[in-house]
mmCIF file of N, CA and C in Angstrom:
data_model
loop_
_atom_site.group_PDB
_atom_site.id
_atom_site.type_symbol
_atom_site.label_atom_id
_atom_site.label_comp_id
_atom_site.label_asym_id
_atom_site.label_seq_id
_atom_site.Cartn_x
_atom_site.Cartn_y
_atom_site.Cartn_z
ATOM 1 N N MET A 1 9.590 2.679 4.473
ATOM 2 C CA MET A 1 8.779 3.395 5.422
ATOM 3 C C MET A 1 9.393 3.214 6.802
ATOM 4 N N ARG A 2 9.091 4.113 7.690
ATOM 5 C CA ARG A 2 9.621 4.056 9.035
ATOM 6 C C ARG A 2 8.466 3.826 10.019
ATOM 7 N N ARG A 3 8.672 2.920 10.959
ATOM 8 C CA ARG A 3 7.666 2.629 11.978
ATOM 9 C C ARG A 3 7.272 3.922 12.709
ATOM 10 N N GLY A 4 6.010 4.030 13.103
ATOM 11 C CA GLY A 4 5.551 5.161 13.900
ATOM 12 C C GLY A 4 5.402 6.471 13.162
ATOM 13 N N THR A 5 5.511 6.432 11.831
ATOM 14 C CA THR A 5 5.333 7.646 11.031
ATOM 15 C C THR A 5 4.058 7.524 10.211
ATOM 16 N N THR A 6 3.763 8.558 9.448
ATOM 17 C CA THR A 6 2.568 8.574 8.599
ATOM 18 C C THR A 6 2.980 8.746 7.135
ATOM 19 N N PRO A 7 3.632 7.735 6.565
ATOM 20 C CA PRO A 7 4.131 7.865 5.194
ATOM 21 C C PRO A 7 3.020 7.761 4.149
ATOM 22 N N THR A 8 3.329 8.269 2.981
ATOM 23 C CA THR A 8 2.494 8.047 1.809
ATOM 24 C C THR A 8 3.312 7.214 0.836
ATOM 25 N N LEU A 9 2.860 5.990 0.612
ATOM 26 C CA LEU A 9 3.544 5.105 -0.331
ATOM 27 C C LEU A 9 3.165 5.501 -1.747
ATOM 28 N N ARG A 10 4.136 5.492 -2.635
ATOM 29 C CA ARG A 10 3.935 5.809 -4.047
ATOM 30 C C ARG A 10 4.156 4.539 -4.847
ATOM 31 N N LEU A 11 3.087 4.023 -5.439
ATOM 32 C CA LEU A 11 3.152 2.764 -6.184
ATOM 33 C C LEU A 11 2.797 3.031 -7.644
ATOM 34 N N ALA A 12 3.699 2.674 -8.550
ATOM 35 C CA ALA A 12 3.473 2.908 -9.979
ATOM 36 C C ALA A 12 2.400 1.981 -10.515
ATOM 37 N N LEU A 13 1.504 2.546 -11.307
ATOM 38 C CA LEU A 13 0.444 1.786 -11.967
ATOM 39 C C LEU A 13 0.697 1.893 -13.464
ATOM 40 N N GLU A 14 1.415 0.946 -14.009
ATOM 41 C CA GLU A 14 1.801 1.022 -15.413
ATOM 42 C C GLU A 14 0.690 0.541 -16.331
ATOM 43 N N ASP A 15 0.432 1.309 -17.361
ATOM 44 C CA ASP A 15 -0.495 0.938 -18.432
ATOM 45 C C ASP A 15 -1.932 0.700 -17.971
ATOM 46 N N ILE A 16 -2.319 1.260 -16.829
ATOM 47 C CA ILE A 16 -3.704 1.115 -16.370
ATOM 48 C C ILE A 16 -4.250 2.502 -16.076
ATOM 49 N N ASP A 17 -5.353 2.834 -16.739
ATOM 50 C CA ASP A 17 -6.014 4.114 -16.536
ATOM 51 C C ASP A 17 -6.833 4.032 -15.249
ATOM 52 N N PRO A 18 -6.586 4.905 -14.269
ATOM 53 C CA PRO A 18 -7.336 4.868 -13.016
ATOM 54 C C PRO A 18 -8.856 4.935 -13.206
ATOM 55 N N GLU A 19 -9.304 5.576 -14.278
ATOM 56 C CA GLU A 19 -10.737 5.671 -14.552
ATOM 57 C C GLU A 19 -11.331 4.303 -14.899
ATOM 58 N N GLU A 20 -10.483 3.358 -15.318
ATOM 59 C CA GLU A 20 -10.942 2.025 -15.690
ATOM 60 C C GLU A 20 -11.011 1.061 -14.502
ATOM 61 N N ILE A 21 -10.563 1.505 -13.329
ATOM 62 C CA ILE A 21 -10.486 0.611 -12.174
ATOM 63 C C ILE A 21 -11.770 0.657 -11.361
ATOM 64 N N ARG A 22 -12.405 -0.497 -11.217
ATOM 65 C CA ARG A 22 -13.624 -0.613 -10.416
ATOM 66 C C ARG A 22 -13.288 -0.834 -8.940
ATOM 67 N N SER A 23 -12.359 -1.729 -8.675
ATOM 68 C CA SER A 23 -11.940 -1.959 -7.287
ATOM 69 C C SER A 23 -10.428 -2.146 -7.253
ATOM 70 N N LEU A 24 -9.842 -1.785 -6.121
ATOM 71 C CA LEU A 24 -8.391 -1.822 -5.989
ATOM 72 C C LEU A 24 -8.041 -2.182 -4.552
ATOM 73 N N TYR A 25 -7.015 -3.005 -4.400
ATOM 74 C CA TYR A 25 -6.553 -3.424 -3.076
ATOM 75 C C TYR A 25 -5.038 -3.327 -3.036
ATOM 76 N N VAL A 26 -4.521 -2.592 -2.076
ATOM 77 C CA VAL A 26 -3.082 -2.507 -1.844
ATOM 78 C C VAL A 26 -2.829 -3.248 -0.536
ATOM 79 N N THR A 27 -2.074 -4.343 -0.602
ATOM 80 C CA THR A 27 -1.846 -5.183 0.567
ATOM 81 C C THR A 27 -0.378 -5.158 0.962
ATOM 82 N N LEU A 28 -0.144 -4.929 2.249
ATOM 83 C CA LEU A 28 1.182 -5.018 2.839
ATOM 84 C C LEU A 28 1.171 -6.212 3.775
ATOM 85 N N LYS A 29 2.220 -7.039 3.719
ATOM 86 C CA LYS A 29 2.266 -8.256 4.526
ATOM 87 C C LYS A 29 3.665 -8.450 5.087
ATOM 88 N N GLN A 30 3.683 -8.805 6.370
ATOM 89 C CA GLN A 30 4.942 -9.133 7.043
ATOM 90 C C GLN A 30 4.622 -10.221 8.069
ATOM 91 N N GLY A 31 5.088 -11.429 7.812
ATOM 92 C CA GLY A 31 4.753 -12.544 8.698
ATOM 93 C C GLY A 31 3.250 -12.756 8.740
ATOM 94 N N ASP A 32 2.673 -12.765 9.938
ATOM 95 C CA ASP A 32 1.228 -12.939 10.099
ATOM 96 C C ASP A 32 0.452 -11.637 9.993
ATOM 97 N N LYS A 33 1.134 -10.498 9.928
ATOM 98 C CA LYS A 33 0.486 -9.189 9.872
ATOM 99 C C LYS A 33 0.176 -8.818 8.429
ATOM 100 N N THR A 34 -1.114 -8.523 8.160
ATOM 101 C CA THR A 34 -1.544 -8.090 6.834
ATOM 102 C C THR A 34 -2.372 -6.820 6.967
ATOM 103 N N LEU A 35 -2.085 -5.848 6.126
ATOM 104 C CA LEU A 35 -2.835 -4.593 6.070
ATOM 105 C C LEU A 35 -3.264 -4.382 4.630
ATOM 106 N N THR A 36 -4.562 -4.168 4.409
ATOM 107 C CA THR A 36 -5.061 -3.923 3.057
ATOM 108 C C THR A 36 -5.806 -2.591 3.016
ATOM 109 N N LYS A 37 -5.447 -1.775 2.043
ATOM 110 C CA LYS A 37 -6.126 -0.509 1.769
ATOM 111 C C LYS A 37 -6.916 -0.677 0.474
ATOM 112 N N THR A 38 -8.093 -0.085 0.400
ATOM 113 C CA THR A 38 -8.945 -0.199 -0.782
ATOM 114 C C THR A 38 -8.863 1.067 -1.640
ATOM 115 N N LYS A 39 -9.529 1.039 -2.755
ATOM 116 C CA LYS A 39 -9.538 2.165 -3.690
ATOM 117 C C LYS A 39 -9.946 3.462 -2.988
ATOM 118 N N GLU A 40 -10.882 3.356 -2.043
ATOM 119 C CA GLU A 40 -11.365 4.528 -1.322
ATOM 120 C C GLU A 40 -10.263 5.164 -0.467
ATOM 121 N N ASN A 41 -9.237 4.391 -0.124
ATOM 122 C CA ASN A 41 -8.119 4.880 0.688
ATOM 123 C C ASN A 41 -6.957 5.380 -0.154
ATOM 124 N N CYS A 42 -7.117 5.357 -1.479
ATOM 125 C CA CYS A 42 -6.014 5.694 -2.387
ATOM 126 C C CYS A 42 -6.319 6.965 -3.168
ATOM 127 N N VAL A 43 -5.258 7.620 -3.587
ATOM 128 C CA VAL A 43 -5.351 8.764 -4.483
ATOM 129 C C VAL A 43 -4.538 8.404 -5.718
ATOM 130 N N PHE A 44 -5.060 8.728 -6.900
ATOM 131 C CA PHE A 44 -4.363 8.449 -8.154
ATOM 132 C C PHE A 44 -3.807 9.748 -8.700
ATOM 133 N N SER A 45 -2.520 9.732 -9.058
ATOM 134 C CA SER A 45 -1.882 10.932 -9.571
ATOM 135 C C SER A 45 -0.832 10.545 -10.596
ATOM 136 N N GLN A 46 -1.063 10.897 -11.851
ATOM 137 C CA GLN A 46 -0.098 10.711 -12.941
ATOM 138 C C GLN A 46 0.505 9.311 -12.974
ATOM 139 N N GLY A 47 -0.344 8.293 -13.007
ATOM 140 C CA GLY A 47 0.117 6.916 -13.116
ATOM 141 C C GLY A 47 0.664 6.324 -11.830
ATOM 142 N N VAL A 48 0.428 6.998 -10.714
ATOM 143 C CA VAL A 48 0.920 6.537 -9.419
ATOM 144 C C VAL A 48 -0.248 6.434 -8.445
ATOM 145 N N ILE A 49 -0.233 5.372 -7.637
ATOM 146 C CA ILE A 49 -1.204 5.226 -6.549
ATOM 147 C C ILE A 49 -0.542 5.759 -5.289
ATOM 148 N N LEU A 50 -1.202 6.678 -4.608
ATOM 149 C CA LEU A 50 -0.706 7.209 -3.343
ATOM 150 C C LEU A 50 -1.540 6.603 -2.220
ATOM 151 N N VAL A 51 -0.851 5.942 -1.276
ATOM 152 C CA VAL A 51 -1.524 5.269 -0.161
ATOM 153 C C VAL A 51 -0.920 5.800 1.130
ATOM 154 N N SER A 52 -1.743 6.443 1.951
ATOM 155 C CA SER A 52 -1.254 6.978 3.220
ATOM 156 C C SER A 52 -1.500 5.986 4.348
ATOM 157 N N LEU A 53 -0.526 5.899 5.246
ATOM 158 C CA LEU A 53 -0.617 5.013 6.403
ATOM 159 C C LEU A 53 -0.600 5.839 7.682
ATOM 160 N N THR A 54 -1.222 5.322 8.731
ATOM 161 C CA THR A 54 -1.252 5.989 10.025
ATOM 162 C C THR A 54 -0.082 5.518 10.884
ATOM 163 N N GLN A 55 0.141 6.219 11.996
ATOM 164 C CA GLN A 55 1.161 5.780 12.954
ATOM 165 C C GLN A 55 0.869 4.363 13.429
ATOM 166 N N ALA A 56 -0.384 4.104 13.794
ATOM 167 C CA ALA A 56 -0.770 2.778 14.296
ATOM 168 C C ALA A 56 -0.495 1.695 13.254
ATOM 169 N N GLU A 57 -0.771 1.999 11.994
ATOM 170 C CA GLU A 57 -0.552 1.005 10.934
ATOM 171 C C GLU A 57 0.933 0.697 10.763
ATOM 172 N N THR A 58 1.787 1.725 10.790
ATOM 173 C CA THR A 58 3.211 1.461 10.611
ATOM 174 C C THR A 58 3.824 0.828 11.864
ATOM 175 N N LEU A 59 3.289 1.146 13.035
ATOM 176 C CA LEU A 59 3.790 0.539 14.270
ATOM 177 C C LEU A 59 3.462 -0.951 14.357
ATOM 178 N N ALA A 60 2.475 -1.391 13.598
ATOM 179 C CA ALA A 60 2.096 -2.813 13.608
ATOM 180 C C ALA A 60 3.155 -3.693 12.947
ATOM 181 N N PHE A 61 4.033 -3.079 12.139
ATOM 182 C CA PHE A 61 5.090 -3.823 11.470
ATOM 183 C C PHE A 61 6.381 -3.765 12.273
ATOM 184 N N GLU A 62 7.176 -4.808 12.176
ATOM 185 C CA GLU A 62 8.495 -4.860 12.807
ATOM 186 C C GLU A 62 9.512 -4.192 11.888
ATOM 187 N N ALA A 63 10.636 -3.783 12.459
ATOM 188 C CA ALA A 63 11.724 -3.229 11.655
ATOM 189 C C ALA A 63 12.359 -4.384 10.879
ATOM 190 N N ALA A 64 12.013 -4.501 9.641
ATOM 191 C CA ALA A 64 12.468 -5.567 8.739
ATOM 192 C C ALA A 64 11.926 -5.197 7.357
ATOM 193 N N TYR A 65 11.729 -6.170 6.511
ATOM 194 C CA TYR A 65 11.106 -5.924 5.213
ATOM 195 C C TYR A 65 9.658 -6.394 5.250
ATOM 196 N N CYS A 66 8.803 -5.702 4.494
ATOM 197 C CA CYS A 66 7.441 -6.199 4.290
ATOM 198 C C CYS A 66 7.200 -6.252 2.783
ATOM 199 N N GLU A 67 6.224 -7.037 2.397
ATOM 200 C CA GLU A 67 5.885 -7.175 0.987
ATOM 201 C C GLU A 67 4.662 -6.324 0.678
ATOM 202 N N VAL A 68 4.599 -5.820 -0.538
ATOM 203 C CA VAL A 68 3.453 -5.026 -0.974
ATOM 204 C C VAL A 68 3.037 -5.485 -2.372
ATOM 205 N N GLN A 69 1.714 -5.536 -2.583
ATOM 206 C CA GLN A 69 1.173 -5.909 -3.893
ATOM 207 C C GLN A 69 -0.123 -5.146 -4.131
ATOM 208 N N VAL A 70 -0.340 -4.779 -5.394
ATOM 209 C CA VAL A 70 -1.573 -4.122 -5.823
ATOM 210 C C VAL A 70 -2.378 -5.113 -6.653
ATOM 211 N N ARG A 71 -3.654 -5.262 -6.304
ATOM 212 C CA ARG A 71 -4.563 -6.090 -7.103
ATOM 213 C C ARG A 71 -5.814 -5.277 -7.371
ATOM 214 N N GLY A 72 -6.484 -5.583 -8.480
ATOM 215 C CA GLY A 72 -7.697 -4.838 -8.777
ATOM 216 C C GLY A 72 -8.531 -5.472 -9.866
ATOM 217 N N VAL A 73 -9.685 -4.856 -10.077
ATOM 218 C CA VAL A 73 -10.615 -5.276 -11.120
ATOM 219 C C VAL A 73 -10.972 -4.044 -11.936
ATOM 220 N N LYS A 74 -10.852 -4.178 -13.261
ATOM 221 C CA LYS A 74 -11.239 -3.089 -14.153
ATOM 222 C C LYS A 74 -12.742 -3.149 -14.423
ATOM 223 N N ASN A 75 -13.259 -2.085 -14.998
ATOM 224 C CA ASN A 75 -14.683 -2.008 -15.325
ATOM 225 C C ASN A 75 -15.130 -3.113 -16.275
ATOM 226 N N ASP A 76 -14.190 -3.631 -17.089
ATOM 227 C CA ASP A 76 -14.534 -4.706 -18.032
ATOM 228 C C ASP A 76 -14.345 -6.097 -17.414
ATOM 229 N N ASP A 77 -14.242 -6.169 -16.082
ATOM 230 C CA ASP A 77 -14.067 -7.410 -15.312
ATOM 231 C C ASP A 77 -12.689 -8.050 -15.450
ATOM 232 N N THR A 78 -11.744 -7.360 -16.079
ATOM 233 C CA THR A 78 -10.370 -7.847 -16.136
ATOM 234 C C THR A 78 -9.738 -7.675 -14.762
ATOM 235 N N VAL A 79 -9.112 -8.727 -14.263
ATOM 236 C CA VAL A 79 -8.448 -8.688 -12.964
ATOM 237 C C VAL A 79 -6.946 -8.568 -13.184
ATOM 238 N N PHE A 80 -6.289 -7.705 -12.415
ATOM 239 C CA PHE A 80 -4.849 -7.519 -12.558
ATOM 240 C C PHE A 80 -4.177 -7.600 -11.187
ATOM 241 N N ALA A 81 -2.891 -7.891 -11.208
ATOM 242 C CA ALA A 81 -2.080 -7.941 -9.991
ATOM 243 C C ALA A 81 -0.662 -7.504 -10.335
ATOM 244 N N SER A 82 -0.082 -6.715 -9.463
ATOM 245 C CA SER A 82 1.298 -6.288 -9.659
ATOM 246 C C SER A 82 2.254 -7.370 -9.162
ATOM 247 N N ASP A 83 3.513 -7.199 -9.479
ATOM 248 C CA ASP A 83 4.536 -8.033 -8.857
ATOM 249 C C ASP A 83 4.549 -7.735 -7.365
ATOM 250 N N ILE A 84 4.983 -8.681 -6.576
ATOM 251 C CA ILE A 84 5.151 -8.459 -5.142
ATOM 252 C C ILE A 84 6.517 -7.813 -4.936
ATOM 253 N N LYS A 85 6.526 -6.686 -4.252
ATOM 254 C CA LYS A 85 7.765 -5.960 -3.984
ATOM 255 C C LYS A 85 8.051 -5.976 -2.487
ATOM 256 N N SER A 86 9.311 -5.990 -2.141
ATOM 257 C CA SER A 86 9.721 -5.881 -0.746
ATOM 258 C C SER A 86 10.139 -4.450 -0.462
ATOM 259 N N ILE A 87 9.641 -3.908 0.645
ATOM 260 C CA ILE A 87 10.034 -2.559 1.045
ATOM 261 C C ILE A 87 10.559 -2.609 2.484
ATOM 262 N N PRO A 88 11.556 -1.782 2.793
ATOM 263 C CA PRO A 88 12.093 -1.797 4.147
ATOM 264 C C PRO A 88 11.162 -1.093 5.128
ATOM 265 N N VAL A 89 11.125 -1.614 6.339
ATOM 266 C CA VAL A 89 10.446 -0.964 7.447
ATOM 267 C C VAL A 89 11.553 -0.589 8.423
ATOM 268 N N ASP A 90 11.799 0.707 8.567
ATOM 269 C CA ASP A 90 12.906 1.175 9.389
ATOM 270 C C ASP A 90 12.497 1.320 10.852
ATOM 271 N N ALA A 91 13.470 1.149 11.734
ATOM 272 C CA ALA A 91 13.253 1.198 13.181
ATOM 273 C C ALA A 91 13.119 2.627 13.691
ATOM 274 N N ILE A 92 12.554 2.735 14.898
ATOM 275 C CA ILE A 92 12.537 3.996 15.649
ATOM 276 C C ILE A 92 13.062 3.675 17.047
ATOM 277 N N LEU A 93 13.538 4.687 17.741
ATOM 278 C CA LEU A 93 14.099 4.476 19.079
ATOM 279 C C LEU A 93 13.022 4.463 20.163
ATOM 280 N N MET A 94 12.005 5.317 20.043
ATOM 281 C CA MET A 94 10.936 5.380 21.027
ATOM 282 C C MET A 94 9.673 4.808 20.402
ATOM 283 N N ASP A 95 9.172 3.722 20.946
ATOM 284 C CA ASP A 95 8.002 3.062 20.385
ATOM 285 C C ASP A 95 6.723 3.799 20.781
ATOM 286 N N GLY A 96 5.656 3.557 20.044
ATOM 287 C CA GLY A 96 4.341 4.106 20.374
ATOM 288 C C GLY A 96 3.981 5.303 19.525
ATOM 289 N N GLU A 97 2.683 5.648 19.562
ATOM 290 C CA GLU A 97 2.191 6.811 18.840
ATOM 291 C C GLU A 97 2.552 8.069 19.606
ATOM 292 N N ILE A 98 2.805 9.145 18.873
ATOM 293 C CA ILE A 98 3.108 10.428 19.483
ATOM 294 C C ILE A 98 2.130 11.490 18.979
ATOM 295 N N SER A 99 1.993 12.549 19.751
ATOM 296 C CA SER A 99 1.128 13.663 19.324
ATOM 297 C C SER A 99 1.749 14.974 19.743
#
């Protein structure tokens, strides 16, 4: 993802039916900065979780790598967690939100 943009992250949800998910948390972490999106902030499409971020949210991260993980609870109370993945946060030349 690139700082100051409004990306949609695509996260694979293997072997889990979105209809079976009661709650879901997508967490991005870089140093002391943590951003968590909930199921209400996500769209499910063909085994993929789509999570959109705002300019302000991406600007909160430094140009480096951040970690991302998906955790959730199924309707049968089974709790799951994905592997933690590192994703690049790319720099921009002009800082701040634009319109």
